Amino acid sequence: MRLQRISIRWIAVGCVALIGALWAVTAQRIQFERKHDIQQAIQVNNNLALALEEQTARTIRSVDQTLKILRYEHLRSGGSVSSEFFDMTKGSDRGTYLFVSIVDPDGRVRTGSDVKAPFDVSDRDYFVYHLNNADGGLRLDMPMATRGTGKVAIMATNRMNRPDGSFAGVAAAGIDPDYFARMYQEVDLGPHGFVLLLRQDGRILARHAGSETRPPRDISETLLVQRAAAAGRGHYVSDRDGIVRLISYRAMPDYGQIVAVGTSQEHVLARANERERWYLLGASLGTLFVVLFGAGIVAALRRQKRVMDAAIASEALHRVTYDQAAVGITHNALDGRFLKANPKYCQMTGYTETELKHRTFMDMLHPEDVPSEETMRLLVQQGTHEVENRYLRKDGTLRWSSVVVSVVRNSDGDPDYLVAMVQDITERKRAEAEVERNAHYDALTGMPNRALFFDRLGQTLKHARRKNATVGLLFVDLDRFKNVNDTLGHENGDVLLRAAADRLSCMVRAEDTVARIGGDEFVLLLPEIAETQDAARVAQKVLEAMSAPFVVAGREVFVTASIGIAIFPGDGPEAEALLNNANAAMLRAKQLGRNNLQFYTASLNVRSAEKLLLESDLRRALERREFVLHYQPKLDAREGGLQGFEALIRWRKADGSLVPPGAFIPLLEESGLIVEVGAWVIRAACAQLREWQRAGLAAAPIAVNVSAVQFLRTDLCGLIEAMTREFGIEARLLEIEITESDVMRDPERVVPVLRKLNDMGVRLAIDDFGTGYSSLAYLAKLPIQTLKIDRAFIASMDDEANELTLVSTMISLAHSLKLTVVAEGIETEAQAKLLKLLRCDLLQGYLCGRPMPAAECLPLLKPLSREDAGQKAA
């Protein structure tokens, strides 16, 4: 009995011990699994936040690039961005943009997609911000109802500067607020989970939340914003609204945004709670089984078996996780020797696990990235270390990795071995390097851009000051490059720019810098030149190189260059001044006929200032109604009767001074204002014809000069049709004059417009005939009615027999083509008599009448006949 009691006692003790062990193991298992599920959820949230950060950053970079392209197009086109370009920009990323637009410096939106009428945004925060921040970059605002479209959009904006750095307006894009929400909709984080995109001030831009979560719009005072501002990325536990959540966040300081992912702890532990109930039920049943049946030993054996089975399953799970992990995992001895390596790490390095066991992790690293003894000592002390380094594959290729190393300690707390988690980040590093390159190099030519050039120029000038050296700066601008873009298209224009860049690069020394600072503008930085003439010699080599033809789209294109030279220190003590003075010298080279070089002189700044002032006044002249039309009569060569007028534009400034046409008409062409001013001239001529008709006068036809730019950039036919309809005049009373050079610049595009105008009844004339290069065979194909002989031939006709023969031939040629001939520049009776003998049809010049205001033309006009007056009245 005693033995039995002892046995029972030991059985009871064993049962109690077994029951106690059973509940202890159950509690530990529950705690372990809850902790494991929470850690796994945190890792999932961290990975999801990283993925959403990269996806959101990619979208914001795309928006930033779109705004830069829009800003570049706005500056390149002189503010005349086409509606097709806006539509193309809006549609370049389907679903992102509600609209894109340009905000003028005065705060008005006149152009853009979906802009039906101009509207004012000068009071909007983003406009005020860019107006007052010259260096402001991309800005994202809270969703707002936009004016003009009425759509709610996240406003993405960027400042636009003129070449001189002054405010040129704002490039704006409206992002659909639902765009980011749709991006996050595929993420399911349970009924209390959420994904947030918010600004660093705590205001939420986009959200995706579970069915039972409604996050507020402003969380600026929360721990999330504070942690993101302090740490940039991480995770924490929150119980802000009574629900415990695991929140991971990543800040994007470059864009002022934060991505946050939150999962409720209840959702994370749902399965663990379910397993807990089963564990408790099992422990209770086990306890009941031990107590009721007293089979402590059997129960203990069975329980031990179940525990062992669980341990085996856990080990199997660990092995599967280790082998199938998406990152490399290694175990290393404290001296660096490899103890174990999972398949992913072997795949990354190209070595087998057996080969790795004969190496150390130091053997795998780039020599510059091998950790020092101090670093290893700190690792052992702190227990973990995170680093990015370069490693060598077995085939010798060099790649980047992100490594997190942790120290595993034994039961005594002493360091036992190291565990490393290794992730290949080579592609990310390449992307970062590409971003860095794009920030400092021109995307089209691969040359240094304006930012990198100014950095090198600043360093060169500092070095030159210390050594008392001379520095040369060449400002190179391609002549008539706009014509290439207009005729061959921008894609072929880019081909020409790359070819020009290659030629410039061959002109300099290894220590020199060639940069593209915008459009067709390049600069050559020549440090430590021996004398000023060295810069001139380089410039002459550039002129010679550029004079050779370029082959673009299968044809030869001739583009020369104008070069301005500034020398440090005499022409400017600082980088900005030196570049501006080289630019002024380049502009002087263009004024002197292009395809030449000019050194900077102080007087050039005065000329440049005068030109800028004149151009500024010119841009406001139209709205101030400072332009007027004068009319020069054209008379019948035989009978002397009035046959028509030529409308000539005059500019009378507000102070009463009259600007000569030669001073401002080239500026109109250069600035692109010729399109708007040319349309005004046509409208004013039509209005004058109607005014004469209403006064009962037989209106004589009016000829209007039209440039090639108007033919190529506007709907000229639509404009003239609208004007004749608005003022109720016949199309035959309007004559369009275009020079033969303008026709031959792009005949494939100009001639169809001429034919359409001819079909409308508009008369057409070739102006300044004889000064261009058109062939007679091509002239016969043009739908024209009038040929105007240039005044240069008329002026020398009296003294040069060859000129007289040439004029006679021109008149005979025109008559053979059934064209009316007009001689320009008639100043003497002798010229008029001679032209009459040569059977010239019409005369125009000071002898026939100077250009005069419309009121002075009235005595030349005849009253309407009764028949014509009746028709007008009807």
mmCIF file of N, CA and C in Angstrom, residues 335-421:
data_model
loop_
_atom_site.group_PDB
_atom_site.id
_atom_site.type_symbol
_atom_site.label_atom_id
_atom_site.label_comp_id
_atom_site.label_asym_id
_atom_site.label_seq_id
_atom_site.Cartn_x
_atom_site.Cartn_y
_atom_site.Cartn_z
ATOM 1 N N ASP A 335 34.051 35.189 -36.851
ATOM 2 C CA ASP A 335 35.198 35.595 -37.666
ATOM 3 C C ASP A 335 34.820 35.759 -39.144
ATOM 4 N N GLY A 336 33.528 35.579 -39.466
ATOM 5 C CA GLY A 336 33.060 35.827 -40.828
ATOM 6 C C GLY A 336 32.835 34.602 -41.654
ATOM 7 N N ARG A 337 33.286 33.402 -41.194
ATOM 8 C CA ARG A 337 33.112 32.188 -41.984
ATOM 9 C C ARG A 337 31.624 31.859 -42.150
ATOM 10 N N PHE A 338 31.263 31.374 -43.344
ATOM 11 C CA PHE A 338 29.891 30.972 -43.593
ATOM 12 C C PHE A 338 29.618 29.630 -42.933
ATOM 13 N N LEU A 339 28.534 29.591 -42.171
ATOM 14 C CA LEU A 339 28.073 28.339 -41.573
ATOM 15 C C LEU A 339 26.908 27.752 -42.361
ATOM 16 N N LYS A 340 25.999 28.621 -42.786
ATOM 17 C CA LYS A 340 24.844 28.207 -43.576
ATOM 18 C C LYS A 340 24.503 29.343 -44.550
ATOM 19 N N ALA A 341 23.824 28.979 -45.632
ATOM 20 C CA ALA A 341 23.325 29.985 -46.580
ATOM 21 C C ALA A 341 22.114 29.404 -47.278
ATOM 22 N N ASN A 342 21.038 30.178 -47.348
ATOM 23 C CA ASN A 342 19.821 29.659 -47.976
ATOM 24 C C ASN A 342 19.926 29.732 -49.503
ATOM 25 N N PRO A 343 19.036 29.065 -50.249
ATOM 26 C CA PRO A 343 19.119 29.042 -51.718
ATOM 27 C C PRO A 343 19.095 30.427 -52.346
ATOM 28 N N LYS A 344 18.344 31.364 -51.757
ATOM 29 C CA LYS A 344 18.264 32.708 -52.357
ATOM 30 C C LYS A 344 19.625 33.375 -52.338
ATOM 31 N N TYR A 345 20.364 33.251 -51.231
ATOM 32 C CA TYR A 345 21.687 33.867 -51.170
ATOM 33 C C TYR A 345 22.641 33.195 -52.161
ATOM 34 N N CYS A 346 22.538 31.876 -52.288
ATOM 35 C CA CYS A 346 23.389 31.173 -53.259
ATOM 36 C C CYS A 346 23.073 31.646 -54.685
ATOM 37 N N GLN A 347 21.774 31.859 -54.958
ATOM 38 C CA GLN A 347 21.378 32.355 -56.272
ATOM 39 C C GLN A 347 21.936 33.759 -56.511
ATOM 40 N N MET A 348 21.909 34.607 -55.480
ATOM 41 C CA MET A 348 22.396 35.981 -55.610
ATOM 42 C C MET A 348 23.889 36.004 -55.906
ATOM 43 N N THR A 349 24.658 35.137 -55.258
ATOM 44 C CA THR A 349 26.120 35.211 -55.365
ATOM 45 C C THR A 349 26.688 34.290 -56.437
ATOM 46 N N GLY A 350 25.929 33.260 -56.843
ATOM 47 C CA GLY A 350 26.430 32.306 -57.827
ATOM 48 C C GLY A 350 27.248 31.182 -57.213
ATOM 49 N N TYR A 351 27.423 31.178 -55.890
ATOM 50 C CA TYR A 351 28.165 30.124 -55.211
ATOM 51 C C TYR A 351 27.205 29.089 -54.640
ATOM 52 N N THR A 352 27.668 27.837 -54.522
ATOM 53 C CA THR A 352 26.910 26.831 -53.796
ATOM 54 C C THR A 352 27.179 26.999 -52.302
ATOM 55 N N GLU A 353 26.311 26.386 -51.472
ATOM 56 C CA GLU A 353 26.496 26.494 -50.030
ATOM 57 C C GLU A 353 27.827 25.871 -49.621
ATOM 58 N N THR A 354 28.216 24.773 -50.278
ATOM 59 C CA THR A 354 29.506 24.123 -49.959
ATOM 60 C C THR A 354 30.666 25.056 -50.271
ATOM 61 N N GLU A 355 30.610 25.752 -51.416
ATOM 62 C CA GLU A 355 31.683 26.684 -51.776
ATOM 63 C C GLU A 355 31.758 27.835 -50.796
ATOM 64 N N LEU A 356 30.589 28.288 -50.323
ATOM 65 C CA LEU A 356 30.582 29.413 -49.386
ATOM 66 C C LEU A 356 31.209 29.037 -48.051
ATOM 67 N N LYS A 357 31.092 27.798 -47.634
ATOM 68 C CA LYS A 357 31.635 27.394 -46.339
ATOM 69 C C LYS A 357 33.159 27.449 -46.301
ATOM 70 N N HIS A 358 33.775 27.614 -47.456
ATOM 71 C CA HIS A 358 35.233 27.772 -47.507
ATOM 72 C C HIS A 358 35.632 29.249 -47.652
ATOM 73 N N ARG A 359 34.662 30.146 -47.448
ATOM 74 C CA ARG A 359 34.920 31.583 -47.605
ATOM 75 C C ARG A 359 34.363 32.324 -46.399
ATOM 76 N N THR A 360 34.728 33.596 -46.284
ATOM 77 C CA THR A 360 34.146 34.481 -45.284
ATOM 78 C C THR A 360 33.321 35.537 -46.000
ATOM 79 N N PHE A 361 32.434 36.192 -45.232
ATOM 80 C CA PHE A 361 31.615 37.220 -45.882
ATOM 81 C C PHE A 361 32.478 38.408 -46.322
ATOM 82 N N MET A 362 33.662 38.606 -45.701
ATOM 83 C CA MET A 362 34.562 39.676 -46.137
ATOM 84 C C MET A 362 35.098 39.406 -47.549
ATOM 85 N N ASP A 363 35.260 38.082 -47.883
ATOM 86 C CA ASP A 363 35.731 37.743 -49.231
ATOM 87 C C ASP A 363 34.719 38.133 -50.296
ATOM 88 N N MET A 364 33.429 38.250 -49.921
ATOM 89 C CA MET A 364 32.373 38.532 -50.890
ATOM 90 C C MET A 364 32.233 40.020 -51.177
ATOM 91 N N LEU A 365 32.817 40.869 -50.336
ATOM 92 C CA LEU A 365 32.579 42.308 -50.438
ATOM 93 C C LEU A 365 33.622 42.996 -51.308
ATOM 94 N N HIS A 366 33.229 44.149 -51.835
ATOM 95 C CA HIS A 366 34.174 45.038 -52.505
ATOM 96 C C HIS A 366 35.200 45.494 -51.464
ATOM 97 N N PRO A 367 36.470 45.574 -51.838
ATOM 98 C CA PRO A 367 37.499 45.921 -50.829
ATOM 99 C C PRO A 367 37.181 47.199 -50.058
ATOM 100 N N GLU A 368 36.557 48.171 -50.696
ATOM 101 C CA GLU A 368 36.256 49.427 -50.006
ATOM 102 C C GLU A 368 35.124 49.282 -48.997
ATOM 103 N N ASP A 369 34.335 48.181 -49.093
ATOM 104 C CA ASP A 369 33.178 48.018 -48.222
ATOM 105 C C ASP A 369 33.390 47.005 -47.106
ATOM 106 N N VAL A 370 34.597 46.442 -46.995
ATOM 107 C CA VAL A 370 34.876 45.478 -45.922
ATOM 108 C C VAL A 370 34.818 46.214 -44.577
ATOM 109 N N PRO A 371 34.016 45.725 -43.606
ATOM 110 C CA PRO A 371 33.870 46.445 -42.330
ATOM 111 C C PRO A 371 35.171 46.439 -41.534
ATOM 112 N N SER A 372 35.386 47.495 -40.804
ATOM 113 C CA SER A 372 36.579 47.615 -39.969
ATOM 114 C C SER A 372 36.397 46.827 -38.676
ATOM 115 N N GLU A 373 37.489 46.681 -37.954
ATOM 116 C CA GLU A 373 37.411 45.987 -36.665
ATOM 117 C C GLU A 373 36.517 46.751 -35.698
ATOM 118 N N GLU A 374 36.529 48.068 -35.772
ATOM 119 C CA GLU A 374 35.678 48.878 -34.904
ATOM 120 C C GLU A 374 34.207 48.623 -35.199
ATOM 121 N N THR A 375 33.872 48.490 -36.504
ATOM 122 C CA THR A 375 32.483 48.220 -36.892
ATOM 123 C C THR A 375 32.027 46.862 -36.359
ATOM 124 N N MET A 376 32.893 45.847 -36.439
ATOM 125 C CA MET A 376 32.543 44.518 -35.937
ATOM 126 C C MET A 376 32.395 44.541 -34.414
ATOM 127 N N ARG A 377 33.232 45.313 -33.764
ATOM 128 C CA ARG A 377 33.117 45.402 -32.297
ATOM 129 C C ARG A 377 31.789 46.044 -31.894
ATOM 130 N N LEU A 378 31.403 47.106 -32.604
ATOM 131 C CA LEU A 378 30.130 47.758 -32.307
ATOM 132 C C LEU A 378 28.956 46.837 -32.612
ATOM 133 N N LEU A 379 29.087 46.017 -33.669
ATOM 134 C CA LEU A 379 28.023 45.063 -33.997
ATOM 135 C C LEU A 379 27.806 44.093 -32.841
ATOM 136 N N VAL A 380 28.889 43.556 -32.303
ATOM 137 C CA VAL A 380 28.779 42.603 -31.197
ATOM 138 C C VAL A 380 28.170 43.271 -29.970
ATOM 139 N N GLN A 381 28.527 44.543 -29.737
ATOM 140 C CA GLN A 381 28.003 45.259 -28.576
ATOM 141 C C GLN A 381 26.521 45.586 -28.739
ATOM 142 N N GLN A 382 26.151 46.117 -29.894
ATOM 143 C CA GLN A 382 24.789 46.596 -30.102
ATOM 144 C C GLN A 382 23.827 45.491 -30.525
ATOM 145 N N GLY A 383 24.336 44.429 -31.121
ATOM 146 C CA GLY A 383 23.503 43.295 -31.472
ATOM 147 C C GLY A 383 22.927 43.334 -32.867
ATOM 148 N N THR A 384 22.958 44.464 -33.538
ATOM 149 C CA THR A 384 22.425 44.544 -34.902
ATOM 150 C C THR A 384 23.116 45.669 -35.651
ATOM 151 N N HIS A 385 23.144 45.524 -36.973
ATOM 152 C CA HIS A 385 23.791 46.533 -37.811
ATOM 153 C C HIS A 385 23.158 46.472 -39.209
ATOM 154 N N GLU A 386 22.843 47.628 -39.762
ATOM 155 C CA GLU A 386 22.238 47.710 -41.093
ATOM 156 C C GLU A 386 23.146 48.535 -42.003
ATOM 157 N N VAL A 387 23.402 48.027 -43.211
ATOM 158 C CA VAL A 387 24.351 48.696 -44.088
ATOM 159 C C VAL A 387 24.024 48.367 -45.538
ATOM 160 N N GLU A 388 24.393 49.262 -46.455
ATOM 161 C CA GLU A 388 24.336 48.994 -47.892
ATOM 162 C C GLU A 388 25.762 48.868 -48.395
ATOM 163 N N ASN A 389 26.060 47.795 -49.112
ATOM 164 C CA ASN A 389 27.419 47.590 -49.593
ATOM 165 C C ASN A 389 27.399 46.895 -50.945
ATOM 166 N N ARG A 390 28.578 46.779 -51.529
ATOM 167 C CA ARG A 390 28.731 46.117 -52.827
ATOM 168 C C ARG A 390 29.339 44.734 -52.624
ATOM 169 N N TYR A 391 28.796 43.747 -53.353
ATOM 170 C CA TYR A 391 29.334 42.401 -53.243
ATOM 171 C C TYR A 391 29.673 41.867 -54.633
ATOM 172 N N LEU A 392 30.594 40.916 -54.660
ATOM 173 C CA LEU A 392 31.077 40.335 -55.913
ATOM 174 C C LEU A 392 30.458 38.955 -56.115
ATOM 175 N N ARG A 393 29.811 38.790 -57.272
ATOM 176 C CA ARG A 393 29.316 37.470 -57.626
ATOM 177 C C ARG A 393 30.482 36.566 -58.063
ATOM 178 N N LYS A 394 30.189 35.308 -58.192
ATOM 179 C CA LYS A 394 31.214 34.356 -58.608
ATOM 180 C C LYS A 394 31.738 34.678 -60.002
ATOM 181 N N ASP A 395 30.863 35.223 -60.883
ATOM 182 C CA ASP A 395 31.289 35.554 -62.245
ATOM 183 C C ASP A 395 32.038 36.878 -62.318
ATOM 184 N N GLY A 396 32.264 37.536 -61.167
ATOM 185 C CA GLY A 396 33.044 38.765 -61.125
ATOM 186 C C GLY A 396 32.234 40.043 -61.226
ATOM 187 N N THR A 397 30.923 39.949 -61.474
ATOM 188 C CA THR A 397 30.101 41.150 -61.574
ATOM 189 C C THR A 397 29.886 41.750 -60.193
ATOM 190 N N LEU A 398 29.788 43.076 -60.167
ATOM 191 C CA LEU A 398 29.636 43.812 -58.916
ATOM 192 C C LEU A 398 28.182 44.250 -58.763
ATOM 193 N N ARG A 399 27.570 43.965 -57.617
ATOM 194 C CA ARG A 399 26.178 44.328 -57.384
ATOM 195 C C ARG A 399 26.036 44.954 -56.001
ATOM 196 N N TRP A 400 24.896 45.641 -55.796
ATOM 197 C CA TRP A 400 24.618 46.314 -54.522
ATOM 198 C C TRP A 400 23.676 45.458 -53.675
ATOM 199 N N SER A 401 23.863 45.508 -52.356
ATOM 200 C CA SER A 401 22.963 44.779 -51.455
ATOM 201 C C SER A 401 22.672 45.622 -50.222
ATOM 202 N N SER A 402 21.501 45.353 -49.639
ATOM 203 C CA SER A 402 21.130 45.921 -48.341
ATOM 204 C C SER A 402 21.190 44.798 -47.322
ATOM 205 N N VAL A 403 21.978 44.980 -46.271
ATOM 206 C CA VAL A 403 22.260 43.889 -45.325
ATOM 207 C C VAL A 403 21.867 44.318 -43.916
ATOM 208 N N VAL A 404 21.125 43.440 -43.232
ATOM 209 C CA VAL A 404 20.826 43.618 -41.803
ATOM 210 C C VAL A 404 21.450 42.426 -41.071
ATOM 211 N N VAL A 405 22.426 42.707 -40.198
ATOM 212 C CA VAL A 405 23.150 41.659 -39.470
ATOM 213 C C VAL A 405 22.745 41.704 -38.005
ATOM 214 N N SER A 406 22.417 40.542 -37.448
ATOM 215 C CA SER A 406 22.056 40.432 -36.028
ATOM 216 C C SER A 406 22.952 39.400 -35.351
ATOM 217 N N VAL A 407 23.225 39.629 -34.066
ATOM 218 C CA VAL A 407 24.052 38.717 -33.276
ATOM 219 C C VAL A 407 23.140 37.749 -32.526
ATOM 220 N N VAL A 408 23.398 36.448 -32.656
ATOM 221 C CA VAL A 408 22.677 35.418 -31.888
ATOM 222 C C VAL A 408 23.559 35.033 -30.695
ATOM 223 N N ARG A 409 22.964 35.094 -29.500
ATOM 224 C CA ARG A 409 23.742 34.821 -28.292
ATOM 225 C C ARG A 409 23.354 33.456 -27.724
ATOM 226 N N ASN A 410 24.284 32.830 -26.965
ATOM 227 C CA ASN A 410 24.009 31.536 -26.335
ATOM 228 C C ASN A 410 23.288 31.740 -25.016
ATOM 229 N N SER A 411 23.081 30.669 -24.318
ATOM 230 C CA SER A 411 22.322 30.750 -23.063
ATOM 231 C C SER A 411 23.017 31.599 -22.010
ATOM 232 N N ASP A 412 24.325 31.757 -22.133
ATOM 233 C CA ASP A 412 25.063 32.586 -21.173
ATOM 234 C C ASP A 412 25.075 34.051 -21.570
ATOM 235 N N GLY A 413 24.473 34.358 -22.725
ATOM 236 C CA GLY A 413 24.445 35.742 -23.179
ATOM 237 C C GLY A 413 25.652 36.151 -23.985
ATOM 238 N N ASP A 414 26.551 35.204 -24.270
ATOM 239 C CA ASP A 414 27.738 35.510 -25.055
ATOM 240 C C ASP A 414 27.430 35.385 -26.549
ATOM 241 N N PRO A 415 28.077 36.206 -27.402
ATOM 242 C CA PRO A 415 27.847 36.109 -28.853
ATOM 243 C C PRO A 415 28.197 34.712 -29.366
ATOM 244 N N ASP A 416 27.291 34.109 -30.124
ATOM 245 C CA ASP A 416 27.498 32.755 -30.625
ATOM 246 C C ASP A 416 27.802 32.780 -32.128
ATOM 247 N N TYR A 417 26.890 33.381 -32.915
ATOM 248 C CA TYR A 417 27.114 33.487 -34.355
ATOM 249 C C TYR A 417 26.280 34.668 -34.890
ATOM 250 N N LEU A 418 26.432 34.948 -36.171
ATOM 251 C CA LEU A 418 25.746 36.071 -36.819
ATOM 252 C C LEU A 418 24.713 35.560 -37.809
ATOM 253 N N VAL A 419 23.567 36.270 -37.873
ATOM 254 C CA VAL A 419 22.545 36.001 -38.886
ATOM 255 C C VAL A 419 22.406 37.262 -39.743
ATOM 256 N N ALA A 420 22.518 37.081 -41.070
ATOM 257 C CA ALA A 420 22.434 38.230 -41.981
ATOM 258 C C ALA A 420 21.256 38.044 -42.934
ATOM 259 N N MET A 421 20.463 39.116 -43.097
ATOM 260 C CA MET A 421 19.391 39.176 -44.101
ATOM 261 C C MET A 421 19.896 40.072 -45.231
#
